[in-house]
mmCIF file of C-alpha atoms in Angstrom:
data_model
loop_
_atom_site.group_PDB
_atom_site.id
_atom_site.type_symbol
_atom_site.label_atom_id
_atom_site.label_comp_id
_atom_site.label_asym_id
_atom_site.label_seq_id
_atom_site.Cartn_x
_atom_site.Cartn_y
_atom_site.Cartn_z
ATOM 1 C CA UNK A 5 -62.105 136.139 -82.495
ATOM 2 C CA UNK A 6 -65.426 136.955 -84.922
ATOM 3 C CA UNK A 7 -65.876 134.253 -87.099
ATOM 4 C CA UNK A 8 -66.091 136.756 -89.946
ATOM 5 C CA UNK A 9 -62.225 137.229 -89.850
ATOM 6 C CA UNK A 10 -61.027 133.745 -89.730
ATOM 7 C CA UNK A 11 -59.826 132.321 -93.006
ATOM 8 C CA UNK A 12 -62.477 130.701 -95.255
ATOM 9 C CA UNK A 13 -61.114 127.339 -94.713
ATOM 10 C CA UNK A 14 -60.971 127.609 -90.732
ATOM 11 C CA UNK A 15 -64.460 128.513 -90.221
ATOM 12 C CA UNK A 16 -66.034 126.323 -88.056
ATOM 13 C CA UNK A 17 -68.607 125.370 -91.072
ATOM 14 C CA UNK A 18 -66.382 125.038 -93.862
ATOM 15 C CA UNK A 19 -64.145 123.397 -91.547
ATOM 16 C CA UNK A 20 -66.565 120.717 -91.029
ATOM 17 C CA UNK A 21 -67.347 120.254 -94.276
ATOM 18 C CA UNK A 22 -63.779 119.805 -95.478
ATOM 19 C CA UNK A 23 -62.021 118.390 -93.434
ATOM 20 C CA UNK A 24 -64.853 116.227 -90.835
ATOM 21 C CA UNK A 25 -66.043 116.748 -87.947
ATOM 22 C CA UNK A 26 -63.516 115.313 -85.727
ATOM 23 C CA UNK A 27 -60.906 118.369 -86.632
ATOM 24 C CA UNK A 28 -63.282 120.738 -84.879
ATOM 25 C CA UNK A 29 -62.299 121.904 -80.944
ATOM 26 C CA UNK A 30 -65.238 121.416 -78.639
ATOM 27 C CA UNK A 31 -65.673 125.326 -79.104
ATOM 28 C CA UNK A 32 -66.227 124.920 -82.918
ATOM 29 C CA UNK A 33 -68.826 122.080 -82.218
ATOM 30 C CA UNK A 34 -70.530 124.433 -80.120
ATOM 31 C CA UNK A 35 -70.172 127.464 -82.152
ATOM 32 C CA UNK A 36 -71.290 125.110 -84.814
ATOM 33 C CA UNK A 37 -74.520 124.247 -83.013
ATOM 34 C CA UNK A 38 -75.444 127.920 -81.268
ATOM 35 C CA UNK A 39 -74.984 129.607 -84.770
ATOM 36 C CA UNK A 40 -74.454 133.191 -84.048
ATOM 37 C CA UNK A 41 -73.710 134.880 -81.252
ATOM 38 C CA UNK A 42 -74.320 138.359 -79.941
ATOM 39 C CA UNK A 43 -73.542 142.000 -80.838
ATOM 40 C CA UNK A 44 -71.047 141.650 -77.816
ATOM 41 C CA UNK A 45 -69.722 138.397 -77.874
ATOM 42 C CA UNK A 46 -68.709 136.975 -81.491
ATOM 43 C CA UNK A 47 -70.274 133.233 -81.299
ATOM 44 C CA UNK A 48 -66.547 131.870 -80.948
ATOM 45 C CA UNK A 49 -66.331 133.723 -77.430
ATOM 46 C CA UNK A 50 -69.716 132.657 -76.887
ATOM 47 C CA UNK A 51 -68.816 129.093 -77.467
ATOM 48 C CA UNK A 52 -65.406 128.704 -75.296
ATOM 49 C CA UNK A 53 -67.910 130.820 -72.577
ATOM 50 C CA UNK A 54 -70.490 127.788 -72.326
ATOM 51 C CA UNK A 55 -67.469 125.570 -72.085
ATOM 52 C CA UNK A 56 -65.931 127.804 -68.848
ATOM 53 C CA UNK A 57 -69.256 127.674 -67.076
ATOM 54 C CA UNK A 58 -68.767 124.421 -65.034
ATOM 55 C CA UNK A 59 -65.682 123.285 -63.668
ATOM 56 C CA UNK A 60 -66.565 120.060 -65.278
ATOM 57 C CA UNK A 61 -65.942 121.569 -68.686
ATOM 58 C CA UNK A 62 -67.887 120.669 -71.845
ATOM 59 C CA UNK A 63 -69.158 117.728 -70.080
ATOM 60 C CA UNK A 64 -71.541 119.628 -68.068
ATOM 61 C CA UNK A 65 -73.546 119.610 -71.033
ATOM 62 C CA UNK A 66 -74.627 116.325 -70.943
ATOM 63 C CA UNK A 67 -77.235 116.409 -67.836
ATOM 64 C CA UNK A 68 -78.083 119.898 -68.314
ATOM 65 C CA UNK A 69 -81.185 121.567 -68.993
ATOM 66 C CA UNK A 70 -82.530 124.601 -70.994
ATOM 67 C CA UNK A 71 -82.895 126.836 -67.707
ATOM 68 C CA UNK A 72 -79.144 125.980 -66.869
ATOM 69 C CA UNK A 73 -77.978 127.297 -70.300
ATOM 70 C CA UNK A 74 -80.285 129.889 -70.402
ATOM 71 C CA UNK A 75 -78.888 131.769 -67.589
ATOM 72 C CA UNK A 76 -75.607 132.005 -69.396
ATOM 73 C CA UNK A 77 -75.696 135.998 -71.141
ATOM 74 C CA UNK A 78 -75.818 135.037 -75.037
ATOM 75 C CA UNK A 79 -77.600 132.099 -74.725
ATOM 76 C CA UNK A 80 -81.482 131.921 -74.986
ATOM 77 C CA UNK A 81 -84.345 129.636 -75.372
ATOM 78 C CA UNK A 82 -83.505 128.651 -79.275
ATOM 79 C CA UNK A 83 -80.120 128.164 -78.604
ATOM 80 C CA UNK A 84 -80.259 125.905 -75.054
ATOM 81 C CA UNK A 85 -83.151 123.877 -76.452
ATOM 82 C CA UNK A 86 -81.124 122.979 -79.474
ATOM 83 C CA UNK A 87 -78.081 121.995 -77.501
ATOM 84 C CA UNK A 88 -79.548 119.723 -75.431
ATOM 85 C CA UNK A 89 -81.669 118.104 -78.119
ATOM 86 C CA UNK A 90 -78.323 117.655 -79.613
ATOM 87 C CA UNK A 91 -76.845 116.117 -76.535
ATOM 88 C CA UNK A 92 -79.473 113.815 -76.391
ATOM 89 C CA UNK A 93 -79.776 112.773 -79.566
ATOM 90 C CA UNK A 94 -75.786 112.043 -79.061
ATOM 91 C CA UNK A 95 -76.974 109.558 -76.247
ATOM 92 C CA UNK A 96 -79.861 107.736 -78.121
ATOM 93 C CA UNK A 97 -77.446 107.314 -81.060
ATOM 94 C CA UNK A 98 -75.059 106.097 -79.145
ATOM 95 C CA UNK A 99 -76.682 103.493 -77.306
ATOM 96 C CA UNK A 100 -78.930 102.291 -80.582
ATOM 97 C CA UNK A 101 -78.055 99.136 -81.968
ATOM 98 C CA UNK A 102 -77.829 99.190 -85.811
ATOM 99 C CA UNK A 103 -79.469 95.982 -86.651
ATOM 100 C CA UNK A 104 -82.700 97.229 -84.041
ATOM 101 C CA UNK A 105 -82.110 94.812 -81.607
ATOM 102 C CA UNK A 106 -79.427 94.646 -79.164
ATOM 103 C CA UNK A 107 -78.318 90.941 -77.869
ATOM 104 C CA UNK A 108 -76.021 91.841 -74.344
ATOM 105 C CA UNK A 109 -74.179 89.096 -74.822
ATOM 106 C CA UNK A 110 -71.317 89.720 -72.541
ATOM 107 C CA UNK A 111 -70.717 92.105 -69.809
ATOM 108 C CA UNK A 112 -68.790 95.013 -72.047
ATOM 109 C CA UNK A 113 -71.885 95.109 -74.621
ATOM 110 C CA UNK A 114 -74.363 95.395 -71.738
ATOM 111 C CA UNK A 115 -72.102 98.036 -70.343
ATOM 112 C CA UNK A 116 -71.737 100.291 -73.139
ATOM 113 C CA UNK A 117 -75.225 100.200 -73.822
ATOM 114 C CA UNK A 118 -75.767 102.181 -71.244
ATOM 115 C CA UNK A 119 -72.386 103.947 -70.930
ATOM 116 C CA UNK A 120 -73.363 107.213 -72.077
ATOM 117 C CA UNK A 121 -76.950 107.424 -70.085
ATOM 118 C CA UNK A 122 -75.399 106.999 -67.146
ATOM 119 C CA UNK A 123 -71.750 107.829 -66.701
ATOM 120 C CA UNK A 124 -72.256 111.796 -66.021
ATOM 121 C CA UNK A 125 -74.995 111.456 -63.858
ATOM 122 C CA UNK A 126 -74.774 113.312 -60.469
ATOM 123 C CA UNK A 127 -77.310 110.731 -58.834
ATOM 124 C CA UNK A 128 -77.317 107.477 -58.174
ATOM 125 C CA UNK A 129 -79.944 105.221 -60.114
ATOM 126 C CA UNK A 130 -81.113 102.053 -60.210
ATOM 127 C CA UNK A 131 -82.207 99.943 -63.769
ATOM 128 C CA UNK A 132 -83.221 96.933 -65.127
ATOM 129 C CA UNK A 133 -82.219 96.004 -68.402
ATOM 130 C CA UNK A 134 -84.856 93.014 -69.130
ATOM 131 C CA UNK A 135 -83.556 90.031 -71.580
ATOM 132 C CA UNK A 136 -85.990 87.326 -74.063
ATOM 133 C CA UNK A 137 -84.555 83.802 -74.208
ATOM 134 C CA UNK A 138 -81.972 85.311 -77.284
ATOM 135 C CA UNK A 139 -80.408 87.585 -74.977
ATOM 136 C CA UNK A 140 -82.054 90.811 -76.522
ATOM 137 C CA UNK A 141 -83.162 93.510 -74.278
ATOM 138 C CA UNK A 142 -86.757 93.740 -74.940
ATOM 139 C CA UNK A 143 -87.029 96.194 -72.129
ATOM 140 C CA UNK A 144 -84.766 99.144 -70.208
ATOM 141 C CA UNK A 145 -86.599 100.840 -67.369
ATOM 142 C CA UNK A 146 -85.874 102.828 -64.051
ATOM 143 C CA UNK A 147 -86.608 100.896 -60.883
ATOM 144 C CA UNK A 148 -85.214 103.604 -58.222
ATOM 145 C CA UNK A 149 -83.056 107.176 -58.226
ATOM 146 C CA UNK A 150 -80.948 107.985 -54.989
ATOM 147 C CA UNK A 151 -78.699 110.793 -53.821
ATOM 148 C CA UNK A 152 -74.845 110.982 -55.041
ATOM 149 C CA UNK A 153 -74.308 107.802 -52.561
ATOM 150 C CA UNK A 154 -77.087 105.334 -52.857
ATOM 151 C CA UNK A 155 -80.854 104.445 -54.448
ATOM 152 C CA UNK A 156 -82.666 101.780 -52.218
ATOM 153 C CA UNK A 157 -83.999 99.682 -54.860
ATOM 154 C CA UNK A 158 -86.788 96.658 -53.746
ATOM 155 C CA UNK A 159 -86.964 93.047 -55.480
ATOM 156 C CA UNK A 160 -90.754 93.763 -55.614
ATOM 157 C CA UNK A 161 -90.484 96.671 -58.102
ATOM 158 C CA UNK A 162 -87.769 95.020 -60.384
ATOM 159 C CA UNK A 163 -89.454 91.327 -60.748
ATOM 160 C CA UNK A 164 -93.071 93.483 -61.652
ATOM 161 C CA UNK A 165 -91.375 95.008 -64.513
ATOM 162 C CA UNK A 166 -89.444 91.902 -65.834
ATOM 163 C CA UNK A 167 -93.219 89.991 -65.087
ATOM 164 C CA UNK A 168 -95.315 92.072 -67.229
ATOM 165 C CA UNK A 169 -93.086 92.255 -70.192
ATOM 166 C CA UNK A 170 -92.301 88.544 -69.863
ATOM 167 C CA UNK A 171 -88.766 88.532 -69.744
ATOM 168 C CA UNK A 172 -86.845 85.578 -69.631
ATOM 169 C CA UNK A 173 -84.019 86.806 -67.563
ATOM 170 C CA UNK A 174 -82.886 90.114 -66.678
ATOM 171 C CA UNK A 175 -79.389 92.407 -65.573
ATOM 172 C CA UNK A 176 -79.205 95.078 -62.611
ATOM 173 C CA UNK A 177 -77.460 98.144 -63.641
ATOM 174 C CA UNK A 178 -77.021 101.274 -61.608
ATOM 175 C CA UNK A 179 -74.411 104.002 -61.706
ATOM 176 C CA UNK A 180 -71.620 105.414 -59.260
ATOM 177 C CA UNK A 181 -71.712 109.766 -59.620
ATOM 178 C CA UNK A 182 -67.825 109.468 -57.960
ATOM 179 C CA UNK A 183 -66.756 107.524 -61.433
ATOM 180 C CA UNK A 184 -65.621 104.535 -59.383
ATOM 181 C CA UNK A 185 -67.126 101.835 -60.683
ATOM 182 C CA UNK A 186 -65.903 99.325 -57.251
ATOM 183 C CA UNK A 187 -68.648 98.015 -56.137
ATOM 184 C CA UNK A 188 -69.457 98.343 -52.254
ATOM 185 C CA UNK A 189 -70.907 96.239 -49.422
ATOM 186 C CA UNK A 190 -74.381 97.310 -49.381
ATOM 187 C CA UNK A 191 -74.037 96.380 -53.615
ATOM 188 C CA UNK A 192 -72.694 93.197 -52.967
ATOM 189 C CA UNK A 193 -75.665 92.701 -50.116
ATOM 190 C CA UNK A 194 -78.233 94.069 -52.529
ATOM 191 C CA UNK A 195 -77.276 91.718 -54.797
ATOM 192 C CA UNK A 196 -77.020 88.899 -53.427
ATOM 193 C CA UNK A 197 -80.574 89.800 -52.194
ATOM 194 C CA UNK A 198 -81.845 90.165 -56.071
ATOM 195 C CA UNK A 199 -80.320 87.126 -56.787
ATOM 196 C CA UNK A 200 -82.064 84.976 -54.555
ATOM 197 C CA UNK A 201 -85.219 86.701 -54.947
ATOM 198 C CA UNK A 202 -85.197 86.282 -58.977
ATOM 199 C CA UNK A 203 -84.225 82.601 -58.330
ATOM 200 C CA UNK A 204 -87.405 81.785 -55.866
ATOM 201 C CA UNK A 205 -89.625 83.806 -59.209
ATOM 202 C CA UNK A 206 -88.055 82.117 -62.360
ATOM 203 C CA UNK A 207 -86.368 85.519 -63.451
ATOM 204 C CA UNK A 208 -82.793 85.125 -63.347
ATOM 205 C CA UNK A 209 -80.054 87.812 -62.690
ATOM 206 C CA UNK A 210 -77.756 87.266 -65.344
ATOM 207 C CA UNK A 211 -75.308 90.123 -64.196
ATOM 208 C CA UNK A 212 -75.366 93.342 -62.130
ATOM 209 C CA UNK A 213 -73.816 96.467 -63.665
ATOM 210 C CA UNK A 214 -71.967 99.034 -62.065
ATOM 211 C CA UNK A 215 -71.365 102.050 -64.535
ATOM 212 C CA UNK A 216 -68.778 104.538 -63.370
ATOM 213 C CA UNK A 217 -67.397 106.802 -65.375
ATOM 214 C CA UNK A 218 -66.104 105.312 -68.877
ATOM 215 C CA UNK A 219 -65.867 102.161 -66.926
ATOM 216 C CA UNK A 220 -67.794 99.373 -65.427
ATOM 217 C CA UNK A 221 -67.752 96.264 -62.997
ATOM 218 C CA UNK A 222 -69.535 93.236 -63.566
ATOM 219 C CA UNK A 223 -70.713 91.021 -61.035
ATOM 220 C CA UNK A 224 -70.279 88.123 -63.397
ATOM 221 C CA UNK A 225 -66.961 89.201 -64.978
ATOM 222 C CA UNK A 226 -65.821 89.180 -61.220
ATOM 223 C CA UNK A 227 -67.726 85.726 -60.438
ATOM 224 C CA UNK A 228 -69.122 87.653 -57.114
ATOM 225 C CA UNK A 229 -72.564 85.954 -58.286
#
């Protein structure tokens, strides 16, 4: 349906306005954000269009990029670059603490920090989330990126990092694509490996994260370490 026809007070816009953002479908977000739509397809039908695209839904907006989008009719350069600047500025708001600094003081804060960075990825990779002697993450940096099964990840690359920005301590994180969060054998051997080599440097492993998808497993929560 063209927007032009709705009711003033169910326009995506003025629906917004009135009545918050949360009463809007994930097609008026989107028709919200794209603006217009073509002289063939009212922005509405452009909107639930992007949505049909995957199979994944909406959520296959959150690792896409401009050349994705832009091979969807309706939807050019102006319009894909500002949806995925507005994904992304989704996922830096959401993992941004509000004070500036961020203290992971328990396994669920650690995980959520970096929840929404990691839980729709179709790869596996490997982080390090490096901690002062308060517990803040001073630090948050890629060590290794895999397939959809595994990222070999060395002690050597990790304990560089944590060395050069002098962290006191630090916590493994890496994600699962499948959304299972269960860690497997060759994570429970590549920890155990990390472990011991942070213990011989001074840099202790004060948890490893597993992020799956709107879930996590910690190492220390399950007292494998």
């Amino acid at each position: 349906m063209d927007i032009k026809n709705l009711p003033e007070n169910e326009k995506p816009r003025e629906k917004l306005m009135m009545r918050g953002a949360e009463a809007l479908s994930d097609a008026e977000l989107l028709a919200v954000l794209i603006g217009s739509g073509t002289r063939k397809l009212p922005v509405m039908e452009l909107s639930e269009k992007l949505i049909e695209f995957d199979e994944s839904g909406i959520l296959f907006l959150a690792e896409c990029v401009p050349e994705e989008l832009c091979s969807i009719s309706g939807i050019g350069k102006a319009k894909a670059c500002k949806l995925v600047a507005a994904i992304e500025l989704g996922k830096r708001i959401a993992k941004k603490p509000r004070d500036g600094k961020f203290t992971a003081s328990r396994p669920d804060k650690a995980a959520m920090y970096v929840m929404e960075e990691l839980r729709y990825l179709k790869r596996e990779v490997f982080l390090v989330m490096m901690l002062n002697t308060k517990g803040e993450v001073i630090a948050f940096e890629k060590v290794a990126e895999g397939d959809i099964n595994s990222a070999a990840v060395k002690a050597r690359e990790i304990f560089n990092k944590a060395v050069r920005k002098n962290a006191f301590s630090v916590i493994l994180v890496h994600n699962h694509p499948s959304g299972d969060p269960s860690p497997s054998r060759a994570d429970i051997e590549t920890t155990e490996r990390l472990v011991e080599a942070g213990s011989i440097i001074g840099i202790p492993v004060a948890d490893h994260l597993i992020i799956g998808n709107g879930s996590f497993y910690s190492f220390k929560e399950n007292k494998i370490m």
